[in-house]
Tab-separated table of C-alpha atoms and ligand atoms in Angstrom:
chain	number	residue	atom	x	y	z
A	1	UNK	CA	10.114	13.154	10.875
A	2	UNK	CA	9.959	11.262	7.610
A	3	UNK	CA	9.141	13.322	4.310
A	4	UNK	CA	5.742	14.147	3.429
A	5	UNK	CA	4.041	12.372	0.395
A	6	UNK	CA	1.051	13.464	-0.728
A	7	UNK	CA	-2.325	11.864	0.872
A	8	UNK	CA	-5.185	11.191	-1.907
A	9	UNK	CA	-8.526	9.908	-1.148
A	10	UNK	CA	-8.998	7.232	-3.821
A	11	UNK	CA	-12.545	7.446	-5.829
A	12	UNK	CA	-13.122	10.275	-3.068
A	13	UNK	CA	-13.575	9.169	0.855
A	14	UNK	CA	-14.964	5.639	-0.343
A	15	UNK	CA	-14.163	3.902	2.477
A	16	UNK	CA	-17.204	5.453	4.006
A	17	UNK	CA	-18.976	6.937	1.005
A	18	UNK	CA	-20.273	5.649	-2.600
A	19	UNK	CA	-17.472	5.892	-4.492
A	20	UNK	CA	-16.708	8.362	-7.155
A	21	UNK	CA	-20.293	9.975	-5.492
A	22	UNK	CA	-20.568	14.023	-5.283
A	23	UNK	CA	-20.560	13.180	-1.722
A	24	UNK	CA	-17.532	10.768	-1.578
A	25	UNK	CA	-15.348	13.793	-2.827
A	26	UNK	CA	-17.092	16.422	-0.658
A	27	UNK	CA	-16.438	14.242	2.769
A	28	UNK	CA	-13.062	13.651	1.878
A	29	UNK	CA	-12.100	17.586	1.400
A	30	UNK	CA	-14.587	18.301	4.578
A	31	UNK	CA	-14.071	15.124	6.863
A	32	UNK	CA	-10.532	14.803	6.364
A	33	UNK	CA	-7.225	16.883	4.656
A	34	UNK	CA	-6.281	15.156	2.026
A	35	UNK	CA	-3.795	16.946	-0.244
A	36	UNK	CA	-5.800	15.387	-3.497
A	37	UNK	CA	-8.748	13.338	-4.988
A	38	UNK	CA	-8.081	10.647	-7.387
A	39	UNK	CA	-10.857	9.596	-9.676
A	40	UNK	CA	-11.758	7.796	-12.995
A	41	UNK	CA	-13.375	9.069	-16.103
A	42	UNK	CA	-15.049	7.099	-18.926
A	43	UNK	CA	-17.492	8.344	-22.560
A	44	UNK	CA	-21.153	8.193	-22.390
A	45	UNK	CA	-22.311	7.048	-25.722
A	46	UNK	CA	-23.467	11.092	-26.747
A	47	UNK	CA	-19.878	12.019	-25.888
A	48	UNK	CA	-20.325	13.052	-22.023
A	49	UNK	CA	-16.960	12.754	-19.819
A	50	UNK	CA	-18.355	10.613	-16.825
A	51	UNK	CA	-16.894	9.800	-13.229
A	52	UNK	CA	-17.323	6.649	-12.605
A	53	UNK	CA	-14.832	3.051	-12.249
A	54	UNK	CA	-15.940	0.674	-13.538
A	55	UNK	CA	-17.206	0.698	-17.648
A	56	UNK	CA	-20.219	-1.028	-16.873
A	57	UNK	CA	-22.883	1.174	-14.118
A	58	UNK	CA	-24.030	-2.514	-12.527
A	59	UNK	CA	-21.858	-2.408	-9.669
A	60	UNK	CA	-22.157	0.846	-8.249
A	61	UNK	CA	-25.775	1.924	-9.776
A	62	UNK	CA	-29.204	0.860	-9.578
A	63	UNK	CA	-28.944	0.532	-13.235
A	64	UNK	CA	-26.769	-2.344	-15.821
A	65	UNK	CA	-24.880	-2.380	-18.868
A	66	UNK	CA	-21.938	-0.274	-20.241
A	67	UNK	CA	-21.609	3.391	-19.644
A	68	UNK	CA	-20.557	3.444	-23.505
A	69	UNK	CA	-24.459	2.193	-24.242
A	70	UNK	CA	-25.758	5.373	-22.414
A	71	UNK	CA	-26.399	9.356	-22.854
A	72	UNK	CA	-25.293	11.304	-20.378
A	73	UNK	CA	-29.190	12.817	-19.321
A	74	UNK	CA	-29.747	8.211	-18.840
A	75	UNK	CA	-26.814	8.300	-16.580
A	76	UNK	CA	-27.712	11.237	-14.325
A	77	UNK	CA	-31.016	8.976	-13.653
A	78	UNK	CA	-29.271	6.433	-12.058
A	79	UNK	CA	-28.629	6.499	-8.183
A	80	UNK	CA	-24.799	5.684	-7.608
A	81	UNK	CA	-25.577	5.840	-3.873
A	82	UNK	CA	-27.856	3.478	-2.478
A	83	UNK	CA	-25.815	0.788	-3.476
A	84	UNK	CA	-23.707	1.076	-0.787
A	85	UNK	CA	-26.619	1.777	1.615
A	86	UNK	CA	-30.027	2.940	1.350
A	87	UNK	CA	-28.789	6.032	3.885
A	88	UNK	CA	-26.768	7.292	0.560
A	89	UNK	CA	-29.871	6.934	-1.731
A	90	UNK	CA	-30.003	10.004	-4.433
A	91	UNK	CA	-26.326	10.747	-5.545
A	92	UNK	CA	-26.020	11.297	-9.130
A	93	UNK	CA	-22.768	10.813	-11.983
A	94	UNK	CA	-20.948	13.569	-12.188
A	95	UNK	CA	-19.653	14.846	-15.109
A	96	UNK	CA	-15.952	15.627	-15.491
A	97	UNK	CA	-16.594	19.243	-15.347
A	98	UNK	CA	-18.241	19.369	-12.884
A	99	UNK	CA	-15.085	17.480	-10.323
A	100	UNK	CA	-12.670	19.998	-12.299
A	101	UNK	CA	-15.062	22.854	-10.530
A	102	UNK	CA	-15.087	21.130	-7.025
A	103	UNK	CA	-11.063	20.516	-7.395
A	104	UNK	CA	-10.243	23.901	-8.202
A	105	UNK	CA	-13.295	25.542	-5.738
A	106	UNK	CA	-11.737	22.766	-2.628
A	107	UNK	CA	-8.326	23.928	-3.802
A	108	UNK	CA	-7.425	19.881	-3.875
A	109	UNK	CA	-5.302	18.019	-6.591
A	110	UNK	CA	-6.883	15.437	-8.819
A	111	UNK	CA	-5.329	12.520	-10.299
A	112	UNK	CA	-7.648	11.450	-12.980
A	113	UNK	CA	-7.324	7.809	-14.106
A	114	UNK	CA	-8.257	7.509	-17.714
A	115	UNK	CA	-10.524	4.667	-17.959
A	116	UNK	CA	-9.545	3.193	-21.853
A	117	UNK	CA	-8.486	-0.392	-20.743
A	118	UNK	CA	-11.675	-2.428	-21.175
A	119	UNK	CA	-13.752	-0.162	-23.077
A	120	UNK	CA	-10.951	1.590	-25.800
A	121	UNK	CA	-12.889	5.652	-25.952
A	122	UNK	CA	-11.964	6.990	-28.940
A	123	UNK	CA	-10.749	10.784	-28.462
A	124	UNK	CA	-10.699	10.251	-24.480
A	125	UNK	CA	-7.027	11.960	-24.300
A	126	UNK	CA	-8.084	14.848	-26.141
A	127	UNK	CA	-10.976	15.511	-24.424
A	128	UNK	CA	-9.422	15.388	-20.651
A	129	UNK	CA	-6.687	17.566	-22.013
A	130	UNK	CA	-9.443	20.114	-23.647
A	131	UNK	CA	-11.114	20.308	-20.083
A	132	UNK	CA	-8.200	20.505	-18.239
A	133	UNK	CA	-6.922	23.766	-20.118
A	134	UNK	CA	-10.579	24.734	-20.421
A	135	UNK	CA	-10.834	25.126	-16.386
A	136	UNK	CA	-6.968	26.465	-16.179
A	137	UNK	CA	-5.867	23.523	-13.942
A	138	UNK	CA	-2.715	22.136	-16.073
A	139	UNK	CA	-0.888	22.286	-12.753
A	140	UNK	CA	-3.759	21.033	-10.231
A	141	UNK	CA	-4.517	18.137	-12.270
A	142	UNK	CA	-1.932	14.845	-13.662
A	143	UNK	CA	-3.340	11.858	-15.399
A	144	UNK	CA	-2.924	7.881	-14.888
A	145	UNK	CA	-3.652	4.856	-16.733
A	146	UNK	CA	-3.197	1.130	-16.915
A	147	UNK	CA	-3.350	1.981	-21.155
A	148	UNK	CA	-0.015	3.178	-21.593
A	149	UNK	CA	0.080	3.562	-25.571
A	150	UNK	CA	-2.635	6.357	-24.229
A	151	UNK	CA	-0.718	7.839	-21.840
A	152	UNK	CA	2.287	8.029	-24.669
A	153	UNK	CA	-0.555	9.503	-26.719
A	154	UNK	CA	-1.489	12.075	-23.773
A	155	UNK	CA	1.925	13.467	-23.213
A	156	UNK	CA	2.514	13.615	-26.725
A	157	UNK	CA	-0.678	15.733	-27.456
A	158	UNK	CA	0.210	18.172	-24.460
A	159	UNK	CA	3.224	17.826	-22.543
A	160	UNK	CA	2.425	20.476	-19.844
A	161	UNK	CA	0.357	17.642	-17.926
A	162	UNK	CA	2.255	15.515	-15.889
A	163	UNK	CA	1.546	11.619	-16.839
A	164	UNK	CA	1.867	8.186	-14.504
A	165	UNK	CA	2.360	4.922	-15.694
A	166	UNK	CA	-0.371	2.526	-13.386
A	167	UNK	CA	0.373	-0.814	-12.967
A	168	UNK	CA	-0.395	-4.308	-10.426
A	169	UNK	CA	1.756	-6.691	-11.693
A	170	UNK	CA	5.852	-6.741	-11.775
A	171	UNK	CA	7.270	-6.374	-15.129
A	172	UNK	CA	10.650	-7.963	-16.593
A	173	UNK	CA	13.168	-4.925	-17.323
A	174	UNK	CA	10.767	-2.509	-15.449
A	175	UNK	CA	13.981	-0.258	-16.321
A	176	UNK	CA	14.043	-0.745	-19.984
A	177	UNK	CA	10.183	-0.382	-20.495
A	178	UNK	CA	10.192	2.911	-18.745
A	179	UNK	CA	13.255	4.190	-20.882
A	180	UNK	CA	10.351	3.950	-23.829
A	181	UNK	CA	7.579	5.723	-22.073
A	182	UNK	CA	7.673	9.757	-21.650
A	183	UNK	CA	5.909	9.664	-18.939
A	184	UNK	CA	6.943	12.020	-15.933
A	185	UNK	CA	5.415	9.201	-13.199
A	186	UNK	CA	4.815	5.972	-11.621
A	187	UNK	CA	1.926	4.403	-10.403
A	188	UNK	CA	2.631	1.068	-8.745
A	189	UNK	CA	0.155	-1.129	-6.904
A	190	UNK	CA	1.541	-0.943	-3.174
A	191	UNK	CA	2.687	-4.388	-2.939
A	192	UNK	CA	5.055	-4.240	-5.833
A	193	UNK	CA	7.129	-1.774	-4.038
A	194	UNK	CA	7.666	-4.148	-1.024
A	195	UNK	CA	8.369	-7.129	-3.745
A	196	UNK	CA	11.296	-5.063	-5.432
A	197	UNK	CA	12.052	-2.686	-2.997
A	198	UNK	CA	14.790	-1.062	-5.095
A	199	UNK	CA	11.875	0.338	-7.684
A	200	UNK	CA	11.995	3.412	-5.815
A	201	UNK	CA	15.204	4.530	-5.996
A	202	UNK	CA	15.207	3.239	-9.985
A	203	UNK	CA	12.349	5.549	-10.198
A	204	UNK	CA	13.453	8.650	-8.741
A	205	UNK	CA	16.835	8.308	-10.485
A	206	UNK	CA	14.744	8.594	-13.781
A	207	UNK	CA	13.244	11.759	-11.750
A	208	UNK	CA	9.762	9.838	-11.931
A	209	UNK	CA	7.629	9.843	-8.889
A	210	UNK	CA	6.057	7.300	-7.038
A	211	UNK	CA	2.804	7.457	-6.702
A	212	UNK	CA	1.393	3.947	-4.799
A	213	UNK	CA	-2.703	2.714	-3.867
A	214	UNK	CA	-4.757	1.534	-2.986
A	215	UNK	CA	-2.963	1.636	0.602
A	216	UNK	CA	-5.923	1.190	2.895
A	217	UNK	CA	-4.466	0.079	6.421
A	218	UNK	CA	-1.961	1.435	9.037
A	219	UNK	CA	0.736	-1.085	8.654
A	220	UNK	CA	1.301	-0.463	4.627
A	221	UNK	CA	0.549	2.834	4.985
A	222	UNK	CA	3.614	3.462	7.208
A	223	UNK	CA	5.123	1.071	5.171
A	224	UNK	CA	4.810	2.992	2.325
A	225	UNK	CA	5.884	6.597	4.204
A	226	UNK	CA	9.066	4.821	4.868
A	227	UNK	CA	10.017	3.896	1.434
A	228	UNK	CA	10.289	6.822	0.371
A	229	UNK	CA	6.466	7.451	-1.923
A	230	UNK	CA	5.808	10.540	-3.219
A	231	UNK	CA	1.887	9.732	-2.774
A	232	UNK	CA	-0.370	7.771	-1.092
A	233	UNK	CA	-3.459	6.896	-2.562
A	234	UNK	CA	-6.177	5.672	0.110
A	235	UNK	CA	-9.693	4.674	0.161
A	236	UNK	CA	-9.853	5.286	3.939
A	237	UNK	CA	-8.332	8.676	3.921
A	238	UNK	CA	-8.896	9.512	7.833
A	239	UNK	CA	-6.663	6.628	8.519
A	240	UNK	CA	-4.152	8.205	5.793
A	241	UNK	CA	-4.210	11.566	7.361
A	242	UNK	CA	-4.369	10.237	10.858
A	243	UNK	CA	-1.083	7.768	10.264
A	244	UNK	CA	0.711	10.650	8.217
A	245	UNK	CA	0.371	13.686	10.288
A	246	UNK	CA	1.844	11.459	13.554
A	247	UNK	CA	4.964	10.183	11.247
A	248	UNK	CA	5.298	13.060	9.204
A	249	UNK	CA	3.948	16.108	11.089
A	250	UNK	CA	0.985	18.087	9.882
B	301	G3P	O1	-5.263	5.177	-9.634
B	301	G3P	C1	-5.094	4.166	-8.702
B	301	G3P	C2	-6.183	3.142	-8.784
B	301	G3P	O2	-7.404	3.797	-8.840
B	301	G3P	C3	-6.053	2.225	-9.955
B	301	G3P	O3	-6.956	1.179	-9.949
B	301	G3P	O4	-9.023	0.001	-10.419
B	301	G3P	O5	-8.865	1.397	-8.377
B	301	G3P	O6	-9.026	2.455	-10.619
B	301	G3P	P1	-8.536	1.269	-9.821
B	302	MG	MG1	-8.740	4.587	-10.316
């Protein structure tokens, strides 16, 4: 058997679901047994911590413009569901609150991905950290981003959350950068790790983990169980768990 990484259903079970949807989260913890949820978190413009990916609601709302633009009673208007079909109609934003609750009720992880890359949220660090202590969930919950002066900032505020450096495109001296950053993990596209295969190793001799996505189908997924990952972030998490529990054992 190879060693266990952990599964987590990326934006909740959106492979099926509306992403990042009250009901995306609650099918992945019911339809499946994923070990954790990751999820991504911007500012509504009265201060709100929102779930949502992308800054702007067009996408995955029946609504348009930037979440930034919007109060956090506008945002629970909008459907998020029916987007993906009409069968889905009525989900609402959560706030982040409100996923700490289900995370620490559904006894899953969470890896929240800090959404300050397009849109630049002044405070956002201090605020995740405030609700993460708030709820008591410094160990159930570690943070990502693709902004890593704010994940420098993060671990610097409060080093007793663990912090990942997300990236999708290879870096020169991926060694040397890393020796700058404090951050206690990595989170590499998939692909990456199959381009320089020796990033693993580099990373767990720094005593970093590896935490890939968004590895959606059986072949990569293995893939990625044989390299050696420390987590497996999936939107189709019943093919993660299926593929997993055969190579690694439930
Ligand atoms: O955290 C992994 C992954 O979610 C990063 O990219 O764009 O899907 O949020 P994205
Ligand atoms: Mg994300």
């Amino acid at each position: 058997m190879m060693k266990k990484p952990l599964w987590f259903a990326h934006r909740g079970f959106s492979g099926q679901y509306p992403e990042n949807s009250p009901l995306a989260f609650q099918m992945a913890v019911e339809e499946t047994h994923v070990d954790g949820i990751e999820s991504d978190v911007h500012i509504s413009k009265d201060g709100e911590l929102v779930i949502m990916h992308d800054a702007e609601v067009d996408r995955t709302s029946n609504g348009s413009g930037f979440i930034k633009d919007y109060t956090y009673e506008e945002l629970l208007q909008l459907d998020i569901g029916s987007w993906k079909s009409p069968e889905f109609a009525g989900q609402h934003i959560w706030n982040f609150d409100q996923l700490l609750d289900f995370c620490k009720e559904t006894k899953v992880l969470l890896n929240m991905e800090l959404k300050n890359y397009e849109v630049f949220y002044e405070g956002l660090e201090q605020r995740v950290i405030d609700a993460i202590v708030a709820h008591d969930m410094v160990d159930q919950v570690f943070v990502s981003s693709f902004n890593h002066i704010s994940m420098q900032e993060f671990k610097r505020l409060y080093p007793d959350i663990k912090t990942g450096l997300l990236y999708d495109k290879p870096f020169l001296d991926i060694d040397k950068y890393i020796e700058r950053s404090n951050a206690d993990n990595m989170h590499p596209r998939y692909m990456l790790l199959q381009y320089q295969p020796e990033l693993v190793q580099l990373y767990h001799d720094r005593g970093m983990k590896v935490n890939t996505w968004t590895v959606n189908d059986e072949e990569n997924i293995r893939d990625m169980i044989q390299r050696g990952v420390d987590c497996i972030i999936s939107n189709n998490a019943d093919i993660l768990c299926r593929v997993a529990d055969e190579m690694c054992g439930e």
